[in-house]
PDB file of C-alpha atoms in Angstrom:
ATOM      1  CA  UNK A 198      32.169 -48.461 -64.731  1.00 55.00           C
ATOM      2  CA  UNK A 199      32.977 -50.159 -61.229  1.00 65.00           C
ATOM      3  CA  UNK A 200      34.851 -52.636 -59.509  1.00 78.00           C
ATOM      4  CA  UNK A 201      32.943 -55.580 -57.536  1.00 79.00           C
ATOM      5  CA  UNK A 202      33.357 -55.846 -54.197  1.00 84.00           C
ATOM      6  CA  UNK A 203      35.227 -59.335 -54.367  1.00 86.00           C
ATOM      7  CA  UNK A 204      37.919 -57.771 -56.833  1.00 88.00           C
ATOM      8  CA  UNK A 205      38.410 -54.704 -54.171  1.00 89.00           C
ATOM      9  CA  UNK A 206      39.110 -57.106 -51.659  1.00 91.00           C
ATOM     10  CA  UNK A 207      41.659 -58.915 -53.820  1.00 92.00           C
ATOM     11  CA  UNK A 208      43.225 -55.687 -54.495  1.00 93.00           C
ATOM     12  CA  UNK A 209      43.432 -54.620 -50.655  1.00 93.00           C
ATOM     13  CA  UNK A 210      44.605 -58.496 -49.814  1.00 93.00           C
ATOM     14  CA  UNK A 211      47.430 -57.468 -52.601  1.00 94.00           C
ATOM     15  CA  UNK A 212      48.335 -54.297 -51.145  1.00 93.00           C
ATOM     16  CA  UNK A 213      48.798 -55.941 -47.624  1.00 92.00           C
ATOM     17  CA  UNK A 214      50.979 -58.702 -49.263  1.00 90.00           C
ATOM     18  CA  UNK A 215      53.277 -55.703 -51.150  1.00 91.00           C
ATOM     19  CA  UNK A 216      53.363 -54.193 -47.923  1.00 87.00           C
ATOM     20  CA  UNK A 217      54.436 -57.136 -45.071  1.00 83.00           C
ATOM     21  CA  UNK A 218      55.978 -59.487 -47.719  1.00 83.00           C
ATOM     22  CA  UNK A 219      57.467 -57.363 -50.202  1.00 81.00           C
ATOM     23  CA  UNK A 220      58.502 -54.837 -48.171  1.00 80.00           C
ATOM     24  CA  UNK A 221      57.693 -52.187 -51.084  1.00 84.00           C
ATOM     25  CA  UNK A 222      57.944 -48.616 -50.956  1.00 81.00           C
ATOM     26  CA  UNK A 223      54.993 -46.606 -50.370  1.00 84.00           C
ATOM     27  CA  UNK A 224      55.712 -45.021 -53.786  1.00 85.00           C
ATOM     28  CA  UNK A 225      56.305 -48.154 -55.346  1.00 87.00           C
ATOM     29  CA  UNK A 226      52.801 -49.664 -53.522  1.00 91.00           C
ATOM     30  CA  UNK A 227      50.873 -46.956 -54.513  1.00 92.00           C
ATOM     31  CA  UNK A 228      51.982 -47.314 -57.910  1.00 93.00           C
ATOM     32  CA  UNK A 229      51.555 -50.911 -58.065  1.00 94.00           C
ATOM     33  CA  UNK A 230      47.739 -50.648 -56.404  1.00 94.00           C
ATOM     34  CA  UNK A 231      46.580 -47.775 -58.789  1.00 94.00           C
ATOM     35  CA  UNK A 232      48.198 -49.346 -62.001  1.00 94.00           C
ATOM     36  CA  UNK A 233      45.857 -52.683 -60.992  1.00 94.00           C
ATOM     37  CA  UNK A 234      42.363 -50.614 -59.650  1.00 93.00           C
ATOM     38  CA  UNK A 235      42.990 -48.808 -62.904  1.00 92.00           C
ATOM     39  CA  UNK A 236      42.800 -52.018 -64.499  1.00 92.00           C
ATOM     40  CA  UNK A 237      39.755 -53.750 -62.545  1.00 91.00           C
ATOM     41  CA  UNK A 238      37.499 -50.498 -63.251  1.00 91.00           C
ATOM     42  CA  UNK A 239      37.706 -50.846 -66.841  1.00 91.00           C
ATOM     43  CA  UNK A 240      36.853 -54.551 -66.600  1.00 87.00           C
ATOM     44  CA  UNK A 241      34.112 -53.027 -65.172  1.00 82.00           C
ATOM     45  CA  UNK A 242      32.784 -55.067 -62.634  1.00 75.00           C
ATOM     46  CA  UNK A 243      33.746 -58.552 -64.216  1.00 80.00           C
ATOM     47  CA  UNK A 244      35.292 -61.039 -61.498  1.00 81.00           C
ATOM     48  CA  UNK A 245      38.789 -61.871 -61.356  1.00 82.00           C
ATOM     49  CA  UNK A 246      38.361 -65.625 -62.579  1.00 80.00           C
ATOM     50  CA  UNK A 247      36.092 -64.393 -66.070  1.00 80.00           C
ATOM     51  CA  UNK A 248      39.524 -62.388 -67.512  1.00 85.00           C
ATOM     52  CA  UNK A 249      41.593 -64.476 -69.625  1.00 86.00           C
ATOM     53  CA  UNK A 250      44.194 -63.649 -72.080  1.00 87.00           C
ATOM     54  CA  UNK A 251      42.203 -62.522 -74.545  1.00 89.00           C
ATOM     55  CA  UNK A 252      40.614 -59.266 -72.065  1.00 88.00           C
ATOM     56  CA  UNK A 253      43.808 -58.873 -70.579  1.00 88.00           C
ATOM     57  CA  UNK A 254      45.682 -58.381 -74.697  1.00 88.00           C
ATOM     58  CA  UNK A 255      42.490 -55.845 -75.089  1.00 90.00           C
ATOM     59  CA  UNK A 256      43.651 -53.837 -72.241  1.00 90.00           C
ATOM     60  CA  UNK A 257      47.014 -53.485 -73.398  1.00 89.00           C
ATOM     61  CA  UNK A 258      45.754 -52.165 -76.856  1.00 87.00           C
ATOM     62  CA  UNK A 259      43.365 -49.784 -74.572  1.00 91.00           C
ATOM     63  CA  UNK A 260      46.381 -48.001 -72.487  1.00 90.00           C
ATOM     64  CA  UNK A 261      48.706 -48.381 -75.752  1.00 86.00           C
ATOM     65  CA  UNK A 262      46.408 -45.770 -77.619  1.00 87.00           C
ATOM     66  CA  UNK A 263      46.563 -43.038 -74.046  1.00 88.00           C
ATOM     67  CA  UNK A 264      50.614 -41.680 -75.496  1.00 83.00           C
ATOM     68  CA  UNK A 265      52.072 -43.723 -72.117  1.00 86.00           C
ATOM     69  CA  UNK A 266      55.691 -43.926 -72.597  1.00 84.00           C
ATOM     70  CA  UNK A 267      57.044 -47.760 -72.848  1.00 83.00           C
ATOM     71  CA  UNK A 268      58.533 -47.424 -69.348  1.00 83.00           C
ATOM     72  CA  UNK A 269      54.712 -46.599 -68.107  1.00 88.00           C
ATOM     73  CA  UNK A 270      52.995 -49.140 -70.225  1.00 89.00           C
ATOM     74  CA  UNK A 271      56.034 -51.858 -68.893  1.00 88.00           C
ATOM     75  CA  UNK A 272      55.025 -50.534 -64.995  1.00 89.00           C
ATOM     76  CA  UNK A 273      51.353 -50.920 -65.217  1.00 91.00           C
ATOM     77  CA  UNK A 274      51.677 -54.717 -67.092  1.00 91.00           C
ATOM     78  CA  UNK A 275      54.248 -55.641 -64.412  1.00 90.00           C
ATOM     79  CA  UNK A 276      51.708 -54.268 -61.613  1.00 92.00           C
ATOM     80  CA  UNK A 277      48.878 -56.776 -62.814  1.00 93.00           C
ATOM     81  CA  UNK A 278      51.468 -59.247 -63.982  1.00 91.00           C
ATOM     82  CA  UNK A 279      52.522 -59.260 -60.114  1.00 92.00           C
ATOM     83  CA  UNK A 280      49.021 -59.024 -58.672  1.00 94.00           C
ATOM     84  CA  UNK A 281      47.791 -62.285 -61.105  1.00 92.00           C
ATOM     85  CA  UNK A 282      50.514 -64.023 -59.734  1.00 91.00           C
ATOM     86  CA  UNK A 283      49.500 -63.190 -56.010  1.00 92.00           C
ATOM     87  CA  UNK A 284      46.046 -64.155 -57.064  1.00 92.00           C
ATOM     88  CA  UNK A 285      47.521 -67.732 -58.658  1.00 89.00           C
ATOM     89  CA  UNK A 286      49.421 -68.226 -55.373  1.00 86.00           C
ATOM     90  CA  UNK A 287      46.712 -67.781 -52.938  1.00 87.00           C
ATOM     91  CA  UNK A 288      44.946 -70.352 -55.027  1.00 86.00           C
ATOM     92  CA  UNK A 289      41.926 -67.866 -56.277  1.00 88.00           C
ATOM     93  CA  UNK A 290      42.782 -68.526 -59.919  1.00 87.00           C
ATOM     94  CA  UNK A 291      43.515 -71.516 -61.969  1.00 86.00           C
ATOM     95  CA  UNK A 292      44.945 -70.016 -64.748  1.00 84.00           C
ATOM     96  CA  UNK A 293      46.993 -66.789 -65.025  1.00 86.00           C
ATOM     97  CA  UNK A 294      46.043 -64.862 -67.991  1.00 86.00           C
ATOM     98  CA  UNK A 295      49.036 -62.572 -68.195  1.00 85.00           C
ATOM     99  CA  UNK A 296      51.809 -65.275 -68.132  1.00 79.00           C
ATOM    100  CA  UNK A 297      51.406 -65.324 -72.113  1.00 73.00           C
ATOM    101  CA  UNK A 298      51.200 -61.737 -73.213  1.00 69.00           C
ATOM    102  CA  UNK A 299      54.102 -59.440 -73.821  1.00 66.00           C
ATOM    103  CA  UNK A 300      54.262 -56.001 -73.319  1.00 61.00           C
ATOM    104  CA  UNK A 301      56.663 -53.553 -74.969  1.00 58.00           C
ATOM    105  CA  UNK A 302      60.406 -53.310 -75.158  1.00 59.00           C
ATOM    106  CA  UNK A 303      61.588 -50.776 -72.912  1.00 55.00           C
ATOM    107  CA  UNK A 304      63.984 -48.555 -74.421  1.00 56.00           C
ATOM    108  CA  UNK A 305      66.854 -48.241 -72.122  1.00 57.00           C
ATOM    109  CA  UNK A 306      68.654 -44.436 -72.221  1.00 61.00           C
ATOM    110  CA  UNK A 307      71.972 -43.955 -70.805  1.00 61.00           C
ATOM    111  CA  UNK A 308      72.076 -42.614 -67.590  1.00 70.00           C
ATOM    112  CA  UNK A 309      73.243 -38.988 -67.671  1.00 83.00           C
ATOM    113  CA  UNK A 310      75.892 -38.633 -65.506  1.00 87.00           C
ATOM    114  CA  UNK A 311      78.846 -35.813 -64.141  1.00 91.00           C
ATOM    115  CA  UNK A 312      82.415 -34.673 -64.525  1.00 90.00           C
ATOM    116  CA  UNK A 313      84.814 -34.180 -61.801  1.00 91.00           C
ATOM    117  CA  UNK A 314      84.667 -31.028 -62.664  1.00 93.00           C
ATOM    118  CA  UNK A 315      81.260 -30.253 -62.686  1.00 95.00           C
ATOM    119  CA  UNK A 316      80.767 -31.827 -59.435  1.00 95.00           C
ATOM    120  CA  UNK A 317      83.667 -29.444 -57.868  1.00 95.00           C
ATOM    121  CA  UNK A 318      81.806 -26.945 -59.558  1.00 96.00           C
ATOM    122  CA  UNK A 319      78.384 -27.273 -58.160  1.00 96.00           C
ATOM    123  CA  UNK A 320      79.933 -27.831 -54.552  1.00 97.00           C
ATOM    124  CA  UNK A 321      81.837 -24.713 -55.124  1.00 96.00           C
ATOM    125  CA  UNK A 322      78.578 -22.850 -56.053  1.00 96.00           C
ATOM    126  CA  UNK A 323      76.473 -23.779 -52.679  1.00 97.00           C
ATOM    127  CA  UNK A 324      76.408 -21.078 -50.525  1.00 94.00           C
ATOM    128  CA  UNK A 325      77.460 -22.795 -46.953  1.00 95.00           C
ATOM    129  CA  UNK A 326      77.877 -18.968 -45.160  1.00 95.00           C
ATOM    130  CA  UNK A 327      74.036 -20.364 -43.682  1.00 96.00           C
ATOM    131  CA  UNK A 328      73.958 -23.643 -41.568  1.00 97.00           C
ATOM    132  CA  UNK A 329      71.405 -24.690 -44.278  1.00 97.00           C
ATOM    133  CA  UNK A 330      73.643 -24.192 -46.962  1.00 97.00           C
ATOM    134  CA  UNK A 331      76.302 -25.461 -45.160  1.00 98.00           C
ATOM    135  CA  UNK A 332      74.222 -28.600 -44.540  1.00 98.00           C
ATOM    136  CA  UNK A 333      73.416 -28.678 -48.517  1.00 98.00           C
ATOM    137  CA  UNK A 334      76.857 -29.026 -49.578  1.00 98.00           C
ATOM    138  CA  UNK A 335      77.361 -31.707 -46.705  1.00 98.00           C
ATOM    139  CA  UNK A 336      74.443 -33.533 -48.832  1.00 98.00           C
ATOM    140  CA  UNK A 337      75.311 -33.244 -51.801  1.00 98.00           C
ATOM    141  CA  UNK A 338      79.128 -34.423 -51.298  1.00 97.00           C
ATOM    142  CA  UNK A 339      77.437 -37.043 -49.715  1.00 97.00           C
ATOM    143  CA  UNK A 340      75.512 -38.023 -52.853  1.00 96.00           C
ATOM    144  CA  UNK A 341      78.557 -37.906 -55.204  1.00 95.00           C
ATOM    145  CA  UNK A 342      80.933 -39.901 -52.376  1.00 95.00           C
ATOM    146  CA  UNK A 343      78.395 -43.007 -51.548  1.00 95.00           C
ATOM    147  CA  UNK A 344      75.986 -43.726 -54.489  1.00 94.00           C
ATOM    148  CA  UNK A 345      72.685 -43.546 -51.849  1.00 95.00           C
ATOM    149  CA  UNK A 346      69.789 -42.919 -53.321  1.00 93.00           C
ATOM    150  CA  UNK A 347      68.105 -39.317 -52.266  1.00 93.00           C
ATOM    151  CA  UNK A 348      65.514 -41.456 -49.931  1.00 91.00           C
ATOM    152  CA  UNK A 349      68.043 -43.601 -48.036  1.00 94.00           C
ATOM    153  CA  UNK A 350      70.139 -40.067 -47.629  1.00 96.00           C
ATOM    154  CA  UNK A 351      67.173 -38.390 -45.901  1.00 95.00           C
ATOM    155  CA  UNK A 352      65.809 -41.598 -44.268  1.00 94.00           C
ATOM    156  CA  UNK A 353      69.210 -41.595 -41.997  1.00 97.00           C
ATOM    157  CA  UNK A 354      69.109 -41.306 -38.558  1.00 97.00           C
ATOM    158  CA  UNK A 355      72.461 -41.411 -35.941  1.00 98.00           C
ATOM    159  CA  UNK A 356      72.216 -45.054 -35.272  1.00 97.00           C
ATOM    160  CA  UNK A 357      73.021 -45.499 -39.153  1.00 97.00           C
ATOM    161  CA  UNK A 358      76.743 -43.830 -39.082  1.00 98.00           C
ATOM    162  CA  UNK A 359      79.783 -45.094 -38.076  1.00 97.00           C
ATOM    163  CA  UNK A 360      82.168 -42.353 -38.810  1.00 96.00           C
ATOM    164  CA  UNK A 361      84.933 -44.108 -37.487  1.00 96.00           C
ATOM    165  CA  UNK A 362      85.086 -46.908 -39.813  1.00 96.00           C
ATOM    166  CA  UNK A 363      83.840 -44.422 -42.400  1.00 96.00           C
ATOM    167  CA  UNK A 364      80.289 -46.460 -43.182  1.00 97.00           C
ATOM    168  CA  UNK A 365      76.645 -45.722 -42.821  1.00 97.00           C
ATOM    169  CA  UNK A 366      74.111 -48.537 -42.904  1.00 96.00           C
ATOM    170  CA  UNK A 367      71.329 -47.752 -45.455  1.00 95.00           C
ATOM    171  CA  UNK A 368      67.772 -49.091 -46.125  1.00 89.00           C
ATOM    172  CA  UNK A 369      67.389 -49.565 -49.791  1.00 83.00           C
ATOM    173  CA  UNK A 370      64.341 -51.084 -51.841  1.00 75.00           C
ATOM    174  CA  UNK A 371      62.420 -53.480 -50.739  1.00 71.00           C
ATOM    175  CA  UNK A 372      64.095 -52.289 -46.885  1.00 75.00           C
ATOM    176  CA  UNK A 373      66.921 -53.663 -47.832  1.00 83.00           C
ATOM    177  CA  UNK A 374      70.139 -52.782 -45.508  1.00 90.00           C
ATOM    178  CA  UNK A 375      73.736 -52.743 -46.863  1.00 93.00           C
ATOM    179  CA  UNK A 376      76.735 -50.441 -46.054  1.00 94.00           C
ATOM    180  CA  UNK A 377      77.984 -47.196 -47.926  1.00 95.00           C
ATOM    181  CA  UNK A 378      81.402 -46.101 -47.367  1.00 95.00           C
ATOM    182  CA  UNK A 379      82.693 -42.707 -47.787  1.00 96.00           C
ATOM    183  CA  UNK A 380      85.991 -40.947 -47.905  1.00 94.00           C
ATOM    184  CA  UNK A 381      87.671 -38.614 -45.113  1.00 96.00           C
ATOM    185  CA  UNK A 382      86.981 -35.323 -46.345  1.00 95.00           C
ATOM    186  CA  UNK A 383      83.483 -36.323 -46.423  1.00 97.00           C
ATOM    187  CA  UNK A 384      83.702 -37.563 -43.159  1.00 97.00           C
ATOM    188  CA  UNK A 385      85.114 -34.512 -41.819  1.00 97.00           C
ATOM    189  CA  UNK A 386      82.586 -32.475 -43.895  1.00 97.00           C
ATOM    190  CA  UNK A 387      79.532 -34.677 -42.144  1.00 98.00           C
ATOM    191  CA  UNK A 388      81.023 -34.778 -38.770  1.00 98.00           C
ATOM    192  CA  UNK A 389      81.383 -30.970 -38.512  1.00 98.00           C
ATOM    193  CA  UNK A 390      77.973 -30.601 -39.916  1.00 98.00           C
ATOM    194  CA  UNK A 391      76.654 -33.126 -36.744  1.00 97.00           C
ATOM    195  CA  UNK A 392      78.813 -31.226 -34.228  1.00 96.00           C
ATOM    196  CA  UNK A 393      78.808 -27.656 -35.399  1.00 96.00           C
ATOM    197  CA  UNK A 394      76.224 -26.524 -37.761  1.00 97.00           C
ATOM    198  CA  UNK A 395      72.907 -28.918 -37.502  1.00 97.00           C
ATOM    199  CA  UNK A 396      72.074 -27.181 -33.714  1.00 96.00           C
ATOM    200  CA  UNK A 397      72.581 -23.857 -35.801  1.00 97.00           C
ATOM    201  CA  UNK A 398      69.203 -25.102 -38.094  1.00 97.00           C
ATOM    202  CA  UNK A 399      66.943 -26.332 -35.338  1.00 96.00           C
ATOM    203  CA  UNK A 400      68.555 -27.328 -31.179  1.00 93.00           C
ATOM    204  CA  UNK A 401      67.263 -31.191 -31.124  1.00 91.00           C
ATOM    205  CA  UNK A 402      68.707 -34.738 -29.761  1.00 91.00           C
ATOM    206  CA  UNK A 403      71.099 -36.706 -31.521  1.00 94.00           C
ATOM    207  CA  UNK A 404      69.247 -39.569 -30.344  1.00 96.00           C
ATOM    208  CA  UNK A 405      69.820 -43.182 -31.998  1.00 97.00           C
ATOM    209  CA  UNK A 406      66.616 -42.493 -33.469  1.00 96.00           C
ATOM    210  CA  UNK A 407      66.626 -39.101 -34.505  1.00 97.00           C
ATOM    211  CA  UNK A 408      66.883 -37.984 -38.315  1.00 97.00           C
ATOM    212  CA  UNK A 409      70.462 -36.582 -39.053  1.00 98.00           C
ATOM    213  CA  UNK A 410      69.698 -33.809 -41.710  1.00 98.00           C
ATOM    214  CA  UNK A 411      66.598 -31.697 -40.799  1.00 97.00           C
ATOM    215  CA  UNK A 412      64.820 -28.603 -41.740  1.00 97.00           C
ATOM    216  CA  UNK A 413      63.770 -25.059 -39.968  1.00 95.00           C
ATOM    217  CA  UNK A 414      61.639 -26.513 -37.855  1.00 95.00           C
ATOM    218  CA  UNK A 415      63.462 -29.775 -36.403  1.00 96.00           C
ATOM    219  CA  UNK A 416      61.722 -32.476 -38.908  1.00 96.00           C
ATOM    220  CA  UNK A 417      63.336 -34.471 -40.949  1.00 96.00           C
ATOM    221  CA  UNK A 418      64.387 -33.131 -44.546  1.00 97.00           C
ATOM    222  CA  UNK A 419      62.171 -34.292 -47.229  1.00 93.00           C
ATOM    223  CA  UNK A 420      63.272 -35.077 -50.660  1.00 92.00           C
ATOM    224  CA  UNK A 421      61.558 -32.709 -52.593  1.00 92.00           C
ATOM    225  CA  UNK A 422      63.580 -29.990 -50.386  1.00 95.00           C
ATOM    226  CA  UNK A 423      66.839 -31.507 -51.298  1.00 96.00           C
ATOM    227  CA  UNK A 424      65.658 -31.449 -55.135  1.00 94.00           C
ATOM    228  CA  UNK A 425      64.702 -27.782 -54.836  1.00 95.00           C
ATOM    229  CA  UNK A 426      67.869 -26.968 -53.393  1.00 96.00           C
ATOM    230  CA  UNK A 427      69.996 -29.366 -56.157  1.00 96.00           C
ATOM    231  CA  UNK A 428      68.134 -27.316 -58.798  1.00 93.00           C
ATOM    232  CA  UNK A 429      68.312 -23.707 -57.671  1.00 95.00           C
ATOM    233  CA  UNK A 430      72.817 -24.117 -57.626  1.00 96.00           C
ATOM    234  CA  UNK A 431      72.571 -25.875 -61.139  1.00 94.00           C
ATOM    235  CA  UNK A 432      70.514 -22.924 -62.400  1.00 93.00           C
ATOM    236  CA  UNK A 433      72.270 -19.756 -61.039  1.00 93.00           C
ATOM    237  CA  UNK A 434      75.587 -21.798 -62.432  1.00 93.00           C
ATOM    238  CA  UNK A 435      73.363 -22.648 -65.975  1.00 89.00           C
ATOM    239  CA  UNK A 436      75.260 -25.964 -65.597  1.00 89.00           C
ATOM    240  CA  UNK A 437      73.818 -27.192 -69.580  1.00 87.00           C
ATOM    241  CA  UNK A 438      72.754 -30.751 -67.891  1.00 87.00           C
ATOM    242  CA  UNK A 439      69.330 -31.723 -66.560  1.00 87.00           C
ATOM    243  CA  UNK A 440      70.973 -32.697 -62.432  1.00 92.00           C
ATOM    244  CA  UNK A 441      68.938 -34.227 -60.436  1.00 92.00           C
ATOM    245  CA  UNK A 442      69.939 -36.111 -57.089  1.00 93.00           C
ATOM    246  CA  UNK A 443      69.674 -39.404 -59.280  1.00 91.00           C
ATOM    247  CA  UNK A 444      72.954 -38.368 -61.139  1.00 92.00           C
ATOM    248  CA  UNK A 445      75.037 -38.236 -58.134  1.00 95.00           C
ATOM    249  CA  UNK A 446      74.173 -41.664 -58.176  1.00 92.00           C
ATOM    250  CA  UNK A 447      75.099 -42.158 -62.017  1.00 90.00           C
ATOM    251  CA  UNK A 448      78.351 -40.405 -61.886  1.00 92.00           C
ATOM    252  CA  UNK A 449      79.662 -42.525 -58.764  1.00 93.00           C
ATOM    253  CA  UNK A 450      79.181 -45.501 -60.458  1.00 89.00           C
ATOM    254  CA  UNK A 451      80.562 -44.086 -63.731  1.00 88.00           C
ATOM    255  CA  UNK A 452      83.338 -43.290 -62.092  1.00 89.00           C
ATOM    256  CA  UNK A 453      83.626 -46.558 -60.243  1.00 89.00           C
ATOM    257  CA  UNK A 454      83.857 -48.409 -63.432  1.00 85.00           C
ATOM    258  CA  UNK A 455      86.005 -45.689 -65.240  1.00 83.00           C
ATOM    259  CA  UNK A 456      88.542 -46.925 -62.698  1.00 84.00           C
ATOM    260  CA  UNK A 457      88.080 -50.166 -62.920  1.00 83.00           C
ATOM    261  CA  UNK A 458      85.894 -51.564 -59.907  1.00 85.00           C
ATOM    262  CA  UNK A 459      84.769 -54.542 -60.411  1.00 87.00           C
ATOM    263  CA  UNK A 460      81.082 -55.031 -61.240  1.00 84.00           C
ATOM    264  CA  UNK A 461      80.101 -57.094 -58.641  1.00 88.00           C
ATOM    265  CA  UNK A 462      81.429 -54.610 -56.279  1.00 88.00           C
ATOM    266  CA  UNK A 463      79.527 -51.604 -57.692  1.00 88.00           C
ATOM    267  CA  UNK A 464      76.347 -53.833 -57.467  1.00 89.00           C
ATOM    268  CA  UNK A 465      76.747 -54.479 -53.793  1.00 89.00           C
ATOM    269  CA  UNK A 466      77.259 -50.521 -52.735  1.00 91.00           C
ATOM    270  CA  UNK A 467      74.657 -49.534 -54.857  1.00 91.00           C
ATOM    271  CA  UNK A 468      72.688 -52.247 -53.557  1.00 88.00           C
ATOM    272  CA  UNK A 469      71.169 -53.655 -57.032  1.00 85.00           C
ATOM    273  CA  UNK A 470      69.047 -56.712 -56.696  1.00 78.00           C
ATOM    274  CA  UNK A 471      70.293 -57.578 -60.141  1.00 79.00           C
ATOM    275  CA  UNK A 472      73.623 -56.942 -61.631  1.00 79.00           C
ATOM    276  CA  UNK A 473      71.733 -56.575 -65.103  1.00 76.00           C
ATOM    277  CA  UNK A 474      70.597 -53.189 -63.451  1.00 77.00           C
ATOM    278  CA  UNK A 475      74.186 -52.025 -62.736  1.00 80.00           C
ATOM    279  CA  UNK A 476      75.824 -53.327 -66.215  1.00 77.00           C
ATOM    280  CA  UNK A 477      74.232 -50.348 -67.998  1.00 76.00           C
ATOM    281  CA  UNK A 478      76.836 -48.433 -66.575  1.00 74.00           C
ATOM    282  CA  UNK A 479      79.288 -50.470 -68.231  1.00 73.00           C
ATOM    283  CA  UNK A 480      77.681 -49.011 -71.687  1.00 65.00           C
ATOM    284  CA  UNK A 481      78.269 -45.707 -70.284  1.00 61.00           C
ATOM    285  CA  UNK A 482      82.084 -45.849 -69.665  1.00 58.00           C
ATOM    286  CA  UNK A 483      82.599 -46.988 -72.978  1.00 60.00           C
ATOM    287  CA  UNK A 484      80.432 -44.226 -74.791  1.00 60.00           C
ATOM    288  CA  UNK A 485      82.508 -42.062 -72.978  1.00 58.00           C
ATOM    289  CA  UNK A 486      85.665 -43.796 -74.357  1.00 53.00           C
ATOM    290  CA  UNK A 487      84.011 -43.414 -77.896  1.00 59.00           C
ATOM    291  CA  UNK A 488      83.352 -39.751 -77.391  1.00 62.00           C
ATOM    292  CA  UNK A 489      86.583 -38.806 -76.218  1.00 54.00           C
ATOM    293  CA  UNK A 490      88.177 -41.481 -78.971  1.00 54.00           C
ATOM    294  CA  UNK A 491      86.167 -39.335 -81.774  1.00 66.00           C
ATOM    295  CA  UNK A 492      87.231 -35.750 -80.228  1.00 65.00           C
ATOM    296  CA  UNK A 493      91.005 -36.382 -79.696  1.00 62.00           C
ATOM    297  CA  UNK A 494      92.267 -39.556 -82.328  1.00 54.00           C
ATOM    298  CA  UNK A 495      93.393 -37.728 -85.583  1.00 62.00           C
ATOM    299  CA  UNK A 496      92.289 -40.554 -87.708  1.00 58.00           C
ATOM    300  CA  UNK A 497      88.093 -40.784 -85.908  1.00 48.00           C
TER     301      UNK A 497
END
């Protein structure tokens, strides 16, 4: 099994057009371009303008026997769904052969989210006697205050804070720049960090440029390190929840809504293309209602 040489250079015309257009990811573009080379090797070596709906409705059957989980099998159709439709738009196909097939339902879970409490509690529990642990807390309040994801948190450089207004610009999907704001205290908590502590990790510039939370050696702190740090202070406090940076995310919102924000305004500081994206949360506040409802009402 192969891919032809015209179908690789559809596939690397795609990738450019994620890339300069789109403005994707790199995760998300490397997802997107192995979901669809996935996809043109087991054609194996047909060309782009032989697949019609029928091939493309045997494929799905082929990955819907390999135990993907809906949200996979919904990622991979929505790659090729979104590389036919490049294909249709540069005029290389007539016909698009995936416009009439439908993939699975996803099955949407609530987010899992935190407590006040448990919050407090796993700020409490970081060890900030070290400038790195000091620097951890900083991040994780940072998290829970602002609704960033983990990668526009350790994408920020100084040019992106304006601690006097209390706002940092972020660059969300897609590049996408919008304002977070974030209390005092967490203010206070970053700007001492900036001015006392990060010099204390590695001596470097506070250039406009230059990445505000870094590691030992001066670079800028990578995701996976905040992860590994998240995890090791929710397992020394056996916190019963799976916590990953993600649910810092979660519980601001939840807690947004809980006190009634308006929608549309949760939307725009998470920075949600689509509002549909930031309803679920919505469903969570009210299970929540339910659950307490059922624990406390003498009559549930």
């Amino acid at each position: 099994m192969g891919i032809n040489r015209k179908s690789k250079q559809y596939l690397d015309d795609f990738a450019q057009y994620l890339k300069d257009e789109k403005n994707f990811s790199t995760h998300t573009l490397r997802a997107y371009c192995a979901d669809v080379l996935t996809f043109l090797i087991w054609v194996n070596e047909a060309d782009i303008e032989e697949i019609d709906t029928k091939k493309f409705s045997e494929y799905l059957y082929f990955i819907g026997q390999l135990n993907y989980t809906k949200t996979t099998i919904a990622r991979k159709i929505a790659s090729i769904r979104a590389f036919y439709r490049f294909l249709y738009r540069e005029e290389i196909i007539d016909f698009n052969p995936t416009d009439t097939v439908s993939g699975p339902k996803r099955t949407k879970n609530l987010p899992n989210f935190l407590s006040d409490a448990e919050v407090e509690t796993i700020l409490a529990n970081v060890k900030i006697s070290t400038p790195s642990g000091f620097r951890n807390r900083v991040i994780f309040e940072l998290l829970w205050a602002s609704g960033m994801r983990i990668s526009e948190l350790s994408g920020l450089n100084y040019e992106n804070l304006n601690l006097e207004q209390n706002e940092i610009t972020v660059y969300g999907k897609g590049a996408k720049e919008r304002i977070v704001l974030i209390p005092d205290r967490t203010k206070e908590n970053l700007r001492n960090y900036i001015e006392n502590v990060s010099d204390l990790i590695y001596k470097t510039t506070h250039g406009p440029k230059d990445p505000v939370f870094i590691n030992n050696n001066g670079y800028r702190l990578q995701n996976q390190s905040i992860r590994k740090a998240l995890k090791e202070v929710v397992n020394n406090i056996e916190l019963p929840k799976k916590v990953t940076p993600h649910v810092f995310r979660h519980s601001f919102a939840t807690k947004l809504l809980e006190n009634g924000a308006d929608l549309r305004v949760v939307q725009e500081l998470l920075g949600h293309s689509s509002i549909a994206n930031t309803q679920i949360y919505t469903h969570v506040s009210i299970q929540r209602l339910k659950n307490v409802y059922e624990k406390t009402h003498p009559r549930a």
